[in-house]
Amino acid sequence: MEGKDLFLMVEAISNEKNISKESVFESLEEALAVATKKQNNIDANVQIDRKTGKFSTFRQWMVIADGENFVDDDGTEFDAELHIHAKDANGVAVDDFVCKPIPTEEFGRIAAQIVKQVIIQKVREIEREVIVEDYTQRVGEVIMATVKRVDRGNVYVDMGGVDGMIPKFDLIPNESIRKNDRLRAYIKEVKSSPRGAQIFLSRTAPEMMIELFEMEVPEISEGVIEIMGASRDPGLRAKLAVKAKDKRLDPIGSCIGMRGARVQAVSNELNGERVDIILWDEDPVQFVINAMAPAEVSSIVIDEDKNSMDIAVEDDQLALAIGRGGQNIKLASRLTHWKLNVMSVSESDNKQAQENQKISDKLAEQLGVDSEVAAVLVDEGFGNIDDVADADATSLETIEEFDASMVEEMQARASDAQLVQAFGDADSFEVLTGVEGVDEDLARALIKADIVTVDNLAELSIDELLDIRNLDKELASTVIMTARENEGWFK
């Protein structure tokens, strides 16, 4: 093949497959080297001059250490046709090659077929790498695709010469999709496989909804309005949290658009999914109140250790707060990253009364006073021995029926109880941190929840441990199983 014809062929392959000319040259060199090796049973290297198109072929021997019982990567033992010892290599380093120019082969039909197969294989590999690299950089984009076929619930699409797949669990439930339909999808993941690049798309990811709003709302793409989070029940309902960097701007109104045009455009793309636009707030309690809309919240009790909030609503708001199938509370919880428990005002009052009773009983036991005195202390905001011991005596004396001598006695008992508790907590802390997976923060949370021994820890369920502290579920399981093993449960 003349140089001119070679360059025309390389350029044609490069343009057709969208790969570099250098990659095509390297593939051709490798293909010719493979054919030369098979035809002559030697190790060969072929080089093509990038300016003239001239072929140069070299026979090569791999340099190995003297006296080594050599076995190649493919299991081939020392062969004088393929290998050479370092002492005979004229200073060429071990693992390098001694090369000798040889005439370039005129290949027969079989060798030419080998060249063709190797070139096709190498070009496919390079093409796959180019696609993987290109679409890996595009992960997170929403693209338009055309449906090629639907098979076993999975949708296979054409993204402009490149194939992708939307797995059935990434499709909006009950959405009707047919061949040749055009739809938008979110690039979720890109993988390289022997069969080619695998591009996985999604229509259920919250990120897709965020991208759609960025397309529809100029204020978001310009950075004037910021999307702070999103949660979806695909095809049914979603919540989007937004905030404006300019206080004069209404972020909710901007996202809804004139007569709801902007939010409706997004909803239509998501098969009619209803989207609630929520105002983000840096105060987590206010953010939760906003996220619970349209339900009106009466009160909230927050537990930072458990990362949870108990939300109380009036009876006529309870169904609205929970939503159909728990939809509203579930989306609000995902959006705010808090575990939300919704209940009626009466249920909240009962729960609070029970909590106060537990606190009161514990305080009564520690101070050696009757339950009525302990209940009065709790009602006045003195819920533990630290509150009592560290309080200003005059603040306690202002409580009805509490005189100076009574306050002095209670504070002395509280100080003694603090000392006893400190010794007990120190012992428990040492014991609990001895369990693999229990760090210092978890140990403190366990002690605060009256889990003071390994046996106490072993008796917990995973959900009970997660209620005490927000952990990874797998870690919680490991901690409990380790505690049970330490306590001899499996002997």
Coordinates of N, CA and C in Angstrom, one line a residue, residues 219-220 223-229 241-245 251 280:
E219 N -33.2 31.9 36.2 CA -32.6 32.4 37.4 C -31.7 31.3 38.1
I220 N -32.1 30.0 37.9 CA -31.3 29.0 38.5 C -30.0 28.8 37.7
G223 N -27.5 31.3 38.5 CA -27.0 31.3 39.9 C -27.7 32.2 40.8
V224 N -28.8 32.9 40.4 CA -29.5 33.8 41.3 C -30.3 33.0 42.3
I225 N -30.9 31.9 41.8 CA -31.6 31.0 42.7 C -30.9 29.7 42.8
E226 N -30.8 29.2 44.0 CA -30.0 27.9 44.2 C -31.0 26.8 44.7
I227 N -30.8 25.7 44.1 CA -31.6 24.5 44.5 C -30.8 23.8 45.6
M228 N -31.5 23.6 46.7 CA -30.8 23.1 47.9 C -31.1 21.6 48.2
G229 N -32.0 21.0 47.4 CA -32.3 19.6 47.6 C -33.6 19.2 46.9
A241 N -36.4 22.0 47.2 CA -36.1 23.1 48.1 C -35.2 24.2 47.4
V242 N -35.6 25.4 47.5 CA -34.9 26.5 46.8 C -34.7 27.7 47.7
K243 N -33.6 28.5 47.4 CA -33.4 29.7 48.1 C -32.9 30.7 47.1
A244 N -33.1 32.0 47.4 CA -32.7 33.1 46.5 C -31.5 33.8 47.2
K245 N -30.5 34.1 46.4 CA -29.3 34.8 46.9 C -29.6 36.3 47.0
P251 N -38.1 33.1 45.1 CA -37.6 31.9 44.5 C -38.7 30.9 44.1
W280 N -36.2 26.9 51.2 CA -35.2 26.4 52.1 C -34.9 27.4 53.2

